[in-house]
Coordinates of C-alpha atoms and ligand atoms in Angstrom, one line a residue:
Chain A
X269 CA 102.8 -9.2 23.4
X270 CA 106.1 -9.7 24.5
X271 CA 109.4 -8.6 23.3
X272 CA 111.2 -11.1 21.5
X273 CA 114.9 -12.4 23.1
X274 CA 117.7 -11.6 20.6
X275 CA 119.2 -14.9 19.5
X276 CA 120.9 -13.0 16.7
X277 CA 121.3 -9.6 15.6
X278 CA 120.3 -8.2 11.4
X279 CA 121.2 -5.5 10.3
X280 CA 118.3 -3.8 9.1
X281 CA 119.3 -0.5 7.4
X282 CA 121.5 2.5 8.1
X283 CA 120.2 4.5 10.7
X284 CA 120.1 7.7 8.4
X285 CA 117.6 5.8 6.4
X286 CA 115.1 6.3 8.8
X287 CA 113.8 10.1 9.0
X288 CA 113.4 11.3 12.4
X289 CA 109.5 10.3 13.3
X290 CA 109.4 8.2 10.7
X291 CA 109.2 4.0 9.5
X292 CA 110.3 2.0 7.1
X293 CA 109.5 -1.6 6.1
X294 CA 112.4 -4.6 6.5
X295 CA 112.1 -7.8 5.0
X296 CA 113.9 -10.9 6.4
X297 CA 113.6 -14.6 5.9
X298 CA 110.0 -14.5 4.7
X299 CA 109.0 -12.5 7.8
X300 CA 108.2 -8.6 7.7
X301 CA 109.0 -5.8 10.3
X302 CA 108.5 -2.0 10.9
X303 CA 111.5 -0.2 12.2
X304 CA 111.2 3.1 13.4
X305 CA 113.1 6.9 14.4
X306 CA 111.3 8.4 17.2
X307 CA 111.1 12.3 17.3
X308 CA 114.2 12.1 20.0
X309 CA 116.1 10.0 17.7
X310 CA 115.9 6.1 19.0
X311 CA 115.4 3.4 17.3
X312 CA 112.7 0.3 17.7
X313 CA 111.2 -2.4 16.0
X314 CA 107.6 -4.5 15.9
X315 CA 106.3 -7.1 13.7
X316 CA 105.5 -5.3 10.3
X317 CA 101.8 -6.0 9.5
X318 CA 99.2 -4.9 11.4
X319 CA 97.5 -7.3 14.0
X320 CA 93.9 -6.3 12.9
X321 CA 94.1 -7.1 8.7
X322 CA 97.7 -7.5 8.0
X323 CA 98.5 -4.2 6.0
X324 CA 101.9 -3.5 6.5
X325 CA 102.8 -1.2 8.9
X326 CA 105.6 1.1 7.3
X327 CA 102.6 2.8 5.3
X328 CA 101.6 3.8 8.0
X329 CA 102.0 7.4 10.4
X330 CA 104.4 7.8 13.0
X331 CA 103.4 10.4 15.8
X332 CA 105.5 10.7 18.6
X333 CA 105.1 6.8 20.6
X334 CA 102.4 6.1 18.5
X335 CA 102.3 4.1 14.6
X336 CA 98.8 4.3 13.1
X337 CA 98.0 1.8 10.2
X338 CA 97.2 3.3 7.1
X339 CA 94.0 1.1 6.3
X340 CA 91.6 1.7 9.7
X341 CA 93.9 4.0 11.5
X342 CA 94.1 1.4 14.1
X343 CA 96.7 2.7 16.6
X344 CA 99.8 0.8 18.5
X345 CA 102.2 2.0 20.5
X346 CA 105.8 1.0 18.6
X347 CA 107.6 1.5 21.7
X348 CA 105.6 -1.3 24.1
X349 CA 103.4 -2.9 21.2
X350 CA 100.3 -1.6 22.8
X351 CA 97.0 -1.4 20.8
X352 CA 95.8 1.4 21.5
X353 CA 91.6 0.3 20.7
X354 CA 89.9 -0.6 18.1
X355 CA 89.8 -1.3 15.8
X356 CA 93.2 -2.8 16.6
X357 CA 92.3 -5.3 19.5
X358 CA 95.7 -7.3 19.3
X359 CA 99.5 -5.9 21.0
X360 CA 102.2 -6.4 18.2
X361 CA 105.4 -8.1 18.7
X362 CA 108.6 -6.1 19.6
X363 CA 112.1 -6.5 19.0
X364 CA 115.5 -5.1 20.8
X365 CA 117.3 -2.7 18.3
X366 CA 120.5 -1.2 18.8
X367 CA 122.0 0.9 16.1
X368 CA 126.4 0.4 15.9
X369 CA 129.0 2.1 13.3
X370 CA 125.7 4.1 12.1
X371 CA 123.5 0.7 11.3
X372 CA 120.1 -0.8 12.6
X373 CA 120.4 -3.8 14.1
X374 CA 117.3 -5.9 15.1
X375 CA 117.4 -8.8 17.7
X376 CA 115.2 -11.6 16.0
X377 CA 114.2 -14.9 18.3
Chain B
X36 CA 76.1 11.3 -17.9
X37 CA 79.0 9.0 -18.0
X38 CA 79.4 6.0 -19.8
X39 CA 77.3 2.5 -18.9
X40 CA 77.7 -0.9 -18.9
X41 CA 75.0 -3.3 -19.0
X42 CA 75.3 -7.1 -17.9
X43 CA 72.4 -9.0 -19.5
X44 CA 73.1 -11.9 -17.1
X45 CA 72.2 -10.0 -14.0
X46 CA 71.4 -12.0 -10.9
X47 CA 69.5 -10.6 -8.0
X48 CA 72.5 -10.3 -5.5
X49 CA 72.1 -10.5 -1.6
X50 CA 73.3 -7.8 -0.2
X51 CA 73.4 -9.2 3.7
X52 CA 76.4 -10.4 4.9
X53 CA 75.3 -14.1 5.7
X54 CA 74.4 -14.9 2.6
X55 CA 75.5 -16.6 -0.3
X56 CA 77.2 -13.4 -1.6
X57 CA 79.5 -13.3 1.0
X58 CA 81.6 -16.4 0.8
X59 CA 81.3 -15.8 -3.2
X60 CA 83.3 -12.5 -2.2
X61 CA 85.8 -14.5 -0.7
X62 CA 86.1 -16.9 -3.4
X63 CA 86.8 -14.0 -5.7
X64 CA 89.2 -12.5 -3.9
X65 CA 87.2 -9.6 -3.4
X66 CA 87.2 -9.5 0.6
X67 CA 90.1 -7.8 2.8
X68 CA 91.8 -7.4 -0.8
X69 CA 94.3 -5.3 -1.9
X70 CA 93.4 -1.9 -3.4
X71 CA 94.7 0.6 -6.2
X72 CA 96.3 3.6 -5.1
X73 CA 97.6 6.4 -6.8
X74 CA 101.0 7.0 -7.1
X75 CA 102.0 9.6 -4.2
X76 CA 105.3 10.2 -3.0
X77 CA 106.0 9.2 1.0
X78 CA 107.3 12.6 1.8
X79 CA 104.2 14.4 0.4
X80 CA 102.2 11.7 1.5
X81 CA 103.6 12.4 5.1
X82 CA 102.9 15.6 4.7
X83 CA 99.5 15.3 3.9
X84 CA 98.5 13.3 6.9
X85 CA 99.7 15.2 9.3
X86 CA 97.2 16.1 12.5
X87 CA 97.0 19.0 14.1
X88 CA 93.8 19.8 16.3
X89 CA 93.8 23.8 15.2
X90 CA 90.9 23.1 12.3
X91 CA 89.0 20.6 14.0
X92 CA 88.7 22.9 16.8
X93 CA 87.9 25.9 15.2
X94 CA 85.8 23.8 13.1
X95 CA 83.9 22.4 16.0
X96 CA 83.7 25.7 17.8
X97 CA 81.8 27.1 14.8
X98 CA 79.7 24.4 15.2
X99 CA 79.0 24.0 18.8
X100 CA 78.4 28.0 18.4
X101 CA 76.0 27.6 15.9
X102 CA 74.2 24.9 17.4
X103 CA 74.1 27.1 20.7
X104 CA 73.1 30.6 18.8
X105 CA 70.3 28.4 16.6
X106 CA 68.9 26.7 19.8
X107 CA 68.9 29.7 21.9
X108 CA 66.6 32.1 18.8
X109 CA 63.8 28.2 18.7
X110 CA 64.0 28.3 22.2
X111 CA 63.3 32.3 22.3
X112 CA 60.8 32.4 19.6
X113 CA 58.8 29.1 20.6
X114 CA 55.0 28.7 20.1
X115 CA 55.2 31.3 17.4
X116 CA 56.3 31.1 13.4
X117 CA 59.5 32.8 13.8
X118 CA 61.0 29.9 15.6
X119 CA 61.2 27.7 11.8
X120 CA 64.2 29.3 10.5
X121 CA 66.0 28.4 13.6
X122 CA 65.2 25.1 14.3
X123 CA 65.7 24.2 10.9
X124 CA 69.2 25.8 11.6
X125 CA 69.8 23.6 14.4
X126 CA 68.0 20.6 13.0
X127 CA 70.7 20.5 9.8
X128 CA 73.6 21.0 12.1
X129 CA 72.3 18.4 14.6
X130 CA 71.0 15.6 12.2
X131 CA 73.5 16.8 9.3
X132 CA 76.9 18.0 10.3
X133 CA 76.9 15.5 12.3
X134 CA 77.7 13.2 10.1
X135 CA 80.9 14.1 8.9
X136 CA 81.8 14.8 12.3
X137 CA 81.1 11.1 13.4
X138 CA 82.8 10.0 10.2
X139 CA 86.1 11.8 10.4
X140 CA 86.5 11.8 14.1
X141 CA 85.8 7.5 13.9
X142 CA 89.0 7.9 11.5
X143 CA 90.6 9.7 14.5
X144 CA 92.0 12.1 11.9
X145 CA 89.8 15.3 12.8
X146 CA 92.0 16.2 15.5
X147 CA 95.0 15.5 16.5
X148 CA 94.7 14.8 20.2
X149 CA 93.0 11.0 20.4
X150 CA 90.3 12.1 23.5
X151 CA 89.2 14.8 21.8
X152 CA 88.3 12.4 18.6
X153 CA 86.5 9.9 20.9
X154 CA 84.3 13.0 23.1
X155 CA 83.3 14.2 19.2
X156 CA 82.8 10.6 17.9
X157 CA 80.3 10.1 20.7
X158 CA 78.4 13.5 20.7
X159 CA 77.5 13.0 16.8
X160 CA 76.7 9.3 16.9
X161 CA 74.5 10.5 19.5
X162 CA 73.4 13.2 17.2
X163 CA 72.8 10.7 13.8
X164 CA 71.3 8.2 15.7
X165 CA 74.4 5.6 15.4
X166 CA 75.5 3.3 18.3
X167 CA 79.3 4.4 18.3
X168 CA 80.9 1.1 18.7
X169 CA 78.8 -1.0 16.3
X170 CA 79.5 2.2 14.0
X171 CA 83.2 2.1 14.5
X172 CA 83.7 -1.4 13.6
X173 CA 80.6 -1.1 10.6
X174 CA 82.7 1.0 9.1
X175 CA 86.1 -0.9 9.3
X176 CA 84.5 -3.2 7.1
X177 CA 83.5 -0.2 4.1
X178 CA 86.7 0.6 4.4
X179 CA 88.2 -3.1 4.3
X180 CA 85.0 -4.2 1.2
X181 CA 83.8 -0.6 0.2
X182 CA 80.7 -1.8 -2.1
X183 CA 81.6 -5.5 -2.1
X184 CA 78.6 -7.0 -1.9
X185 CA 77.9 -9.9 0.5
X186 CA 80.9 -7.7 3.0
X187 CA 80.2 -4.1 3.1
X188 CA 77.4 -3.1 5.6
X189 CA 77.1 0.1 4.4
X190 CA 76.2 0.5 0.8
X191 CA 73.5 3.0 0.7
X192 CA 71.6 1.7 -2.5
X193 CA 71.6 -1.9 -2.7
X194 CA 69.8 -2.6 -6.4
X195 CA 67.4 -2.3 -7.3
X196 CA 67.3 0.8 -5.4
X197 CA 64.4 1.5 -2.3
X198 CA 63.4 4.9 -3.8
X199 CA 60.3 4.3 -0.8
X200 CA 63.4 3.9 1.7
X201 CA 65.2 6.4 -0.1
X202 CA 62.4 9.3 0.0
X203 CA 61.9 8.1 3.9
X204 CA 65.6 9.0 4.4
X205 CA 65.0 12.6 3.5
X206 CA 63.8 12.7 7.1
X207 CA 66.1 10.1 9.0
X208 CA 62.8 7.8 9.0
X209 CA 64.6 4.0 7.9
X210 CA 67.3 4.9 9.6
X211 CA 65.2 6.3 12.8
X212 CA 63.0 3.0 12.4
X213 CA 66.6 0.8 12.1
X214 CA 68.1 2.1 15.0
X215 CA 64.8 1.6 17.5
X216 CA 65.3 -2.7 16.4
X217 CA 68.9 -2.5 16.8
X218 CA 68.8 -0.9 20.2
X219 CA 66.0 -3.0 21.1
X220 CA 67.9 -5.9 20.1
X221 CA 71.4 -4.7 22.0
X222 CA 69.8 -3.1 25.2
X223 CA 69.1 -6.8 26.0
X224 CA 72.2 -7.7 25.7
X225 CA 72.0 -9.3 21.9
X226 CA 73.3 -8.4 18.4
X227 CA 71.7 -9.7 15.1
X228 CA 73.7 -12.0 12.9
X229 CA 75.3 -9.7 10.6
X230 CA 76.7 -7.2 13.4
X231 CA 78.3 -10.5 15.0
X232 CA 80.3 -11.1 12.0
X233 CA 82.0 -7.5 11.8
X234 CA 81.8 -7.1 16.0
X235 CA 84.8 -8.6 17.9
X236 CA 83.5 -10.1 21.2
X237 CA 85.3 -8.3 23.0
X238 CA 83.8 -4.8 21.4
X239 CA 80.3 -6.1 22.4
X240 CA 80.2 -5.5 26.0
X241 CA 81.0 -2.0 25.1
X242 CA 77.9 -2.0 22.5
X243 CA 75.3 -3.4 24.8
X244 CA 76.4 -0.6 27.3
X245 CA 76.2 2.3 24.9
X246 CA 72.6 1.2 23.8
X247 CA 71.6 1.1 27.8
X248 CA 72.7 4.7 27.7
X249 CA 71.3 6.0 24.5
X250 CA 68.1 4.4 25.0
X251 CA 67.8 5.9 28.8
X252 CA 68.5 9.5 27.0
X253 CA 65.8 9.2 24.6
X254 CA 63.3 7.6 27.4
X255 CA 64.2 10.3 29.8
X256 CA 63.8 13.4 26.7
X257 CA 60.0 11.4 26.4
X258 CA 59.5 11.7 30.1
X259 CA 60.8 15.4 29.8
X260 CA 58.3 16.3 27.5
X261 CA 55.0 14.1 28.9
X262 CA 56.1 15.8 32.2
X263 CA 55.6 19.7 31.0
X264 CA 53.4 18.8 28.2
X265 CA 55.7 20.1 25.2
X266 CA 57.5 18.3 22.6
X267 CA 60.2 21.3 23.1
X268 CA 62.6 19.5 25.0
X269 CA 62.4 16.5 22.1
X270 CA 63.0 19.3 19.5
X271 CA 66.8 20.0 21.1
X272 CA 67.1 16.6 21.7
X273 CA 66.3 13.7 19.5
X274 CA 63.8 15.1 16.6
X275 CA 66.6 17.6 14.9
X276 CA 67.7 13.8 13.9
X277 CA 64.5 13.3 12.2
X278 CA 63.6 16.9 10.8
X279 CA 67.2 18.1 10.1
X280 CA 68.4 15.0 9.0
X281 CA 67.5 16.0 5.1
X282 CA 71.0 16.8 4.4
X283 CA 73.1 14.0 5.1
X284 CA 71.3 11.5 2.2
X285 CA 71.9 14.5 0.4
X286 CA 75.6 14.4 0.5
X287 CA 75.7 10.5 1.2
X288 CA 74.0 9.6 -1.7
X289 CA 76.8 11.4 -3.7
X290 CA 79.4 9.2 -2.6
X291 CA 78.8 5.8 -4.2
X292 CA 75.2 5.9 -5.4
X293 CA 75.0 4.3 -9.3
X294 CA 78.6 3.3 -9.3
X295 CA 79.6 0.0 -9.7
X296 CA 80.0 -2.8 -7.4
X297 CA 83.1 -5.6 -6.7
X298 CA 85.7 -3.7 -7.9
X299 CA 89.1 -3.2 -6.2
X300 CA 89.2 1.1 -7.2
X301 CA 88.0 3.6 -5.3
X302 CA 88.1 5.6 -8.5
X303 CA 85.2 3.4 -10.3
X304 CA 82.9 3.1 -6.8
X305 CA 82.9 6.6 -5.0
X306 CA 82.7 10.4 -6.2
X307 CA 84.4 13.2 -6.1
X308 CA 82.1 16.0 -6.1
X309 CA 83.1 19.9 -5.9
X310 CA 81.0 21.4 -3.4
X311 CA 80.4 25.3 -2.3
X312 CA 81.9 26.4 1.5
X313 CA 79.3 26.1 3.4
X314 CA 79.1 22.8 2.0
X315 CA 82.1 21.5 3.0
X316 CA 81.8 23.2 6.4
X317 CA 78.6 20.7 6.8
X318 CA 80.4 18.0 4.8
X319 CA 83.6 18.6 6.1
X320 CA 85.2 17.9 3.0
X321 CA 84.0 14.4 2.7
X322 CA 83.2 15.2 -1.1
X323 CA 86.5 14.2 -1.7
X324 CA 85.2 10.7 -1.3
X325 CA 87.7 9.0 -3.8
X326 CA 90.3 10.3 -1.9
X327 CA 89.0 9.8 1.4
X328 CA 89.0 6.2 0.8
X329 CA 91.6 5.6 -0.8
X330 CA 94.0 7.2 1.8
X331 CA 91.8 7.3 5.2
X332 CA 94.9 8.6 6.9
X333 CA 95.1 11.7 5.3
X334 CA 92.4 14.4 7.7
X335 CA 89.4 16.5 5.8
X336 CA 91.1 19.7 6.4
X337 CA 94.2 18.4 3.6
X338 CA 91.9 16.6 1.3
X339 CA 91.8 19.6 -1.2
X340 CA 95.6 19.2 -1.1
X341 CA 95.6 15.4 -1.6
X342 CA 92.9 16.0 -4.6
X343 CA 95.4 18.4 -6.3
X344 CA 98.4 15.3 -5.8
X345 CA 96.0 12.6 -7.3
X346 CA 93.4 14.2 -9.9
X347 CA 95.2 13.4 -13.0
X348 CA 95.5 10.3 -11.9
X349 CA 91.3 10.0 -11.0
X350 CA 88.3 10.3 -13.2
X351 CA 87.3 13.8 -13.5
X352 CA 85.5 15.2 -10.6
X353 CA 81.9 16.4 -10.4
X354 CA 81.7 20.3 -10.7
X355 CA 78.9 20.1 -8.0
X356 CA 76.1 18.8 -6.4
X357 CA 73.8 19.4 -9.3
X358 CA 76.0 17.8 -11.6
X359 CA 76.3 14.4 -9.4
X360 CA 72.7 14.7 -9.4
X361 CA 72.1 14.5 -12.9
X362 CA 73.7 11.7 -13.3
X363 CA 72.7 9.7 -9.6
X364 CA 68.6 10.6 -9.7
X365 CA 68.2 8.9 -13.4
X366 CA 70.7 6.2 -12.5
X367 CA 68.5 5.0 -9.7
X368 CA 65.7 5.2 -11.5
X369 CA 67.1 3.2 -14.4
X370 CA 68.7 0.8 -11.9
X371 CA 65.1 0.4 -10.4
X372 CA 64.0 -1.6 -14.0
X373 CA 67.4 -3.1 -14.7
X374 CA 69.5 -3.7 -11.8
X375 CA 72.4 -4.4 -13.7
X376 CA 73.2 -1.5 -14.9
X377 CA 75.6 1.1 -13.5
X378 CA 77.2 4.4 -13.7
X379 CA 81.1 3.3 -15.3
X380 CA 83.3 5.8 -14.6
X381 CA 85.6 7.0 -16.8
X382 CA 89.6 6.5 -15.6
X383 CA 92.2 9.1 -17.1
X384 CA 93.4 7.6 -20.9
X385 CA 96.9 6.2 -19.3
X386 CA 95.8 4.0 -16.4
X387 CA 94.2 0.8 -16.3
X388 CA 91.6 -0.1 -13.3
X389 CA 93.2 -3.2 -11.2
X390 CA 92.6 -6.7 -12.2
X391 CA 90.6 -8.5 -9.5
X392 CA 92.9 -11.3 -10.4
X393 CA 96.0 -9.5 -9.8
X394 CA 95.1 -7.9 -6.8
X395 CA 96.8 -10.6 -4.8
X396 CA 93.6 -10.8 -2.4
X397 CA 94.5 -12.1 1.4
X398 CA 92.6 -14.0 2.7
X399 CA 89.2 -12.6 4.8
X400 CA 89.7 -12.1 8.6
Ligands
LIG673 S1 94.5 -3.2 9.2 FE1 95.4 -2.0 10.7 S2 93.8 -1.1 11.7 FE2 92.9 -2.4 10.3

């Protein structure tokens, strides 16, 4: 799935919210999103819920490039929006981040 | 044993998942639903489900030893009585162990590297006579609908129970028997109606493939043994499934057997039993059912330590095998004359089961 083209930039959360190798869960205008620290300290961000049942992402376990989901351990890779196999079958969206004056900002289409 | 309910309307359910039941599940909100879990912090929580491959491969090097050290002592002592005891070694390893193994390394939790997962996951399907993708995505669905009728294809003891099936279990027989139709079925390139509703079609390719494969292993063990006239070759390869599979309805049947059925709490369908070392070895830790399910993230070797977290929120666990027993053997039986009738499980004095209604279901895939 492809990365979605910043029309205009949310802040999410601060960036110290986030542990390092870690996720959390942002809400926006009735849509959901995961936005994560990797282990070497950037930031991205994906669609929240999981592309095989919808269970939301932030649950879930971050391990190096990889996010499992907490219900079926399906695994994606936050960075691209890979699935990994099954049981996830589907890519999940991305979205450009950048992180200014020690906040997350996600680029939403 | 516990305290029971009985419904007096009962209604013969189907338990397939093209029936009737299964769009009733859906109706109810009882399919791809949201589930109780225990209150657990997300730092311990973390903690808990972090991998590491260290135990799984010690763990599987202790097997793969024993299996070798077994085989070797039936293979040395063959054609005379001293080769029992080994085989039945090897035969509870093969058609035993290997079903944990299958179970936690389809989780992709055993280890922490994801090709070592898939080399076990394939080795123990092999071993418990499971196709591994159909097996994969079968069990997707327990853990989406765990004992929801109509959805989940894996409850053990539909009701009124099969005790016939059941005793024919003790040696892999229904499940021997099941697999020769469903390989029949997929090594010509066709699944039956209830795979094809759990099966993505893009999975089935890779089904119809493995069944070539498994099928040409078992035809070529037969041709093996016709060729030197002995069934010794069969006994490594293909009948430990059958004569050391005793011990995996031994532990499965403590997971959910009795309990009840259609509800949205892992604590009121599945068990938590205490089990010895050796035990758990086998089982790897899968007695910790309740917790299993209700975080499938977190890998066998830190169950005890999730168990500890969540046991005062949880029924009280079984102090062993014998105790589940008790309660699971009479339950069957009783269930056998009034199918409405199940093992209620107690929940700790200050929390409340979830409301089926208030589960704020999703709706089915
Ligand atoms: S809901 Fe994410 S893997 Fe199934």
């Amino acid at each position: 799935m492809p990365t979605a083209i910043a029309t205009r930039w949310v802040e999410a959360c601060a960036a110290d919210e986030i542990d390092e190798e870690d996720v959390i869960r942002f809400d926006e205008g009735g849509r959901t999103f995961a936005i994560y620290r990797s282990p070497d300290d950037v930031y991205f961000a994906t669609d929240g819920l999981c592309t095989h049942e919808k269970v939301h992402l932030a649950d879930g376990l971050v391990m190096d490039s990889i996010i499992e989901c907490p219900k079926h351990n399906g695994r994606f890779d936050y960075k691209t929006g890979k699935a990994k196999g099954a049981p996830v079958c589907v890519d999940l969206k991305t979205y450009p981040v950048r992180v200014e004056d020690g906040k997350v900002l996600i680029g939403l289409d | 044993m516990a305290a029971q309910d009985i419904s007096s309307d009962y209604q013969k359910r189907d338990y397939s998942l093209v029936g009737f039941e299964t769009q009733r599940a859906v109706e109810r909100g009882l399919a791809t639903a949201q589930w109780y879990q225990c209150p657990i912090g997300r730092k311990e929580l973390k903690e808990l489900m972090r991998r590491s491959d260290g135990p799984a491969l010690r763990d599987t090097a202790i097997w793969f030893g024993a299996l070798a050290l077994s085989g070797l002592g039936g293979w040395y002592f063959w054609g005379t009585w001293a080769c029992i005891p080994f085989f039945l070694v090897y035969g509870v390893l093969y058609g035993s162990a290997s079903d944990s193994r299958w179970h936690e390394c389809g989780h992709r939790t055993a280890f922490k590297t994801t090709w070592m997962n898939d080399v076990v996951y394939a080795i123990a399907c092999f071993m418990i006579l499971r196709e591994p993708t159909v097996w994969r995505w079968s069990h997707t669905r327990h853990h989406t609908d765990t004992i929801i009728v109509g959805r989940d294809p894996e409850i053990a003891v539909p009701r009124p129970p099969d005790i016939l099936g059941l005793v024919l279990n003790i040696f892999a027989l229904k499940s021997a028997w099941s697999l020769a139709k469903k390989l029949t079925l997929h090594v010509q390139g066709r699944l039956d109606p209830e795979e094809a509703t759990f099966i993505p079609e893009m999975e089935r390719p890779k089904v119809f493939r493995e069944a070539r494969i498994m099928a040409a292993i078992f035809i070529g063990v037969a041709v093996w043994c016709i060729a030197i006239g002995s069934i010794l070759p069969a006994m490594f390869i293909g009948l430990p499934s059958i004569y050391g599979g005793f011990m995996t309805i031994f532990f499965g049947l403590t997971q959910h057997a009795g309990l009840d059925e259609d509800v949205l709490d892992h604590r009121l369908n599945s068990r938590t039993v205490y089990m010895n070392p050796v035990f758990r070895f086998l089982y790897l830790n899968m007695n910790y059912h309740v917790e299993h399910h209700m975080f499938p993230m977190v890998p066998y070797h830190a169950l005890p330590r999730l168990h500890e977290a969540i046991k005062d929120d949880c029924p009280t666990p079984y102090a062993s095998c014998w105790a589940a027993y008790r309660e699971i053997i009479p339950a069957l039986l009783r269930q056998r004359r009034e199918p409405g009738w199940y093992v209620k499980r107690q929940l700790p004095s200050h929390v409340a089961p979830l409301d089926v209604s208030a589960a704020g279901a999703v709706a089915a895939e």
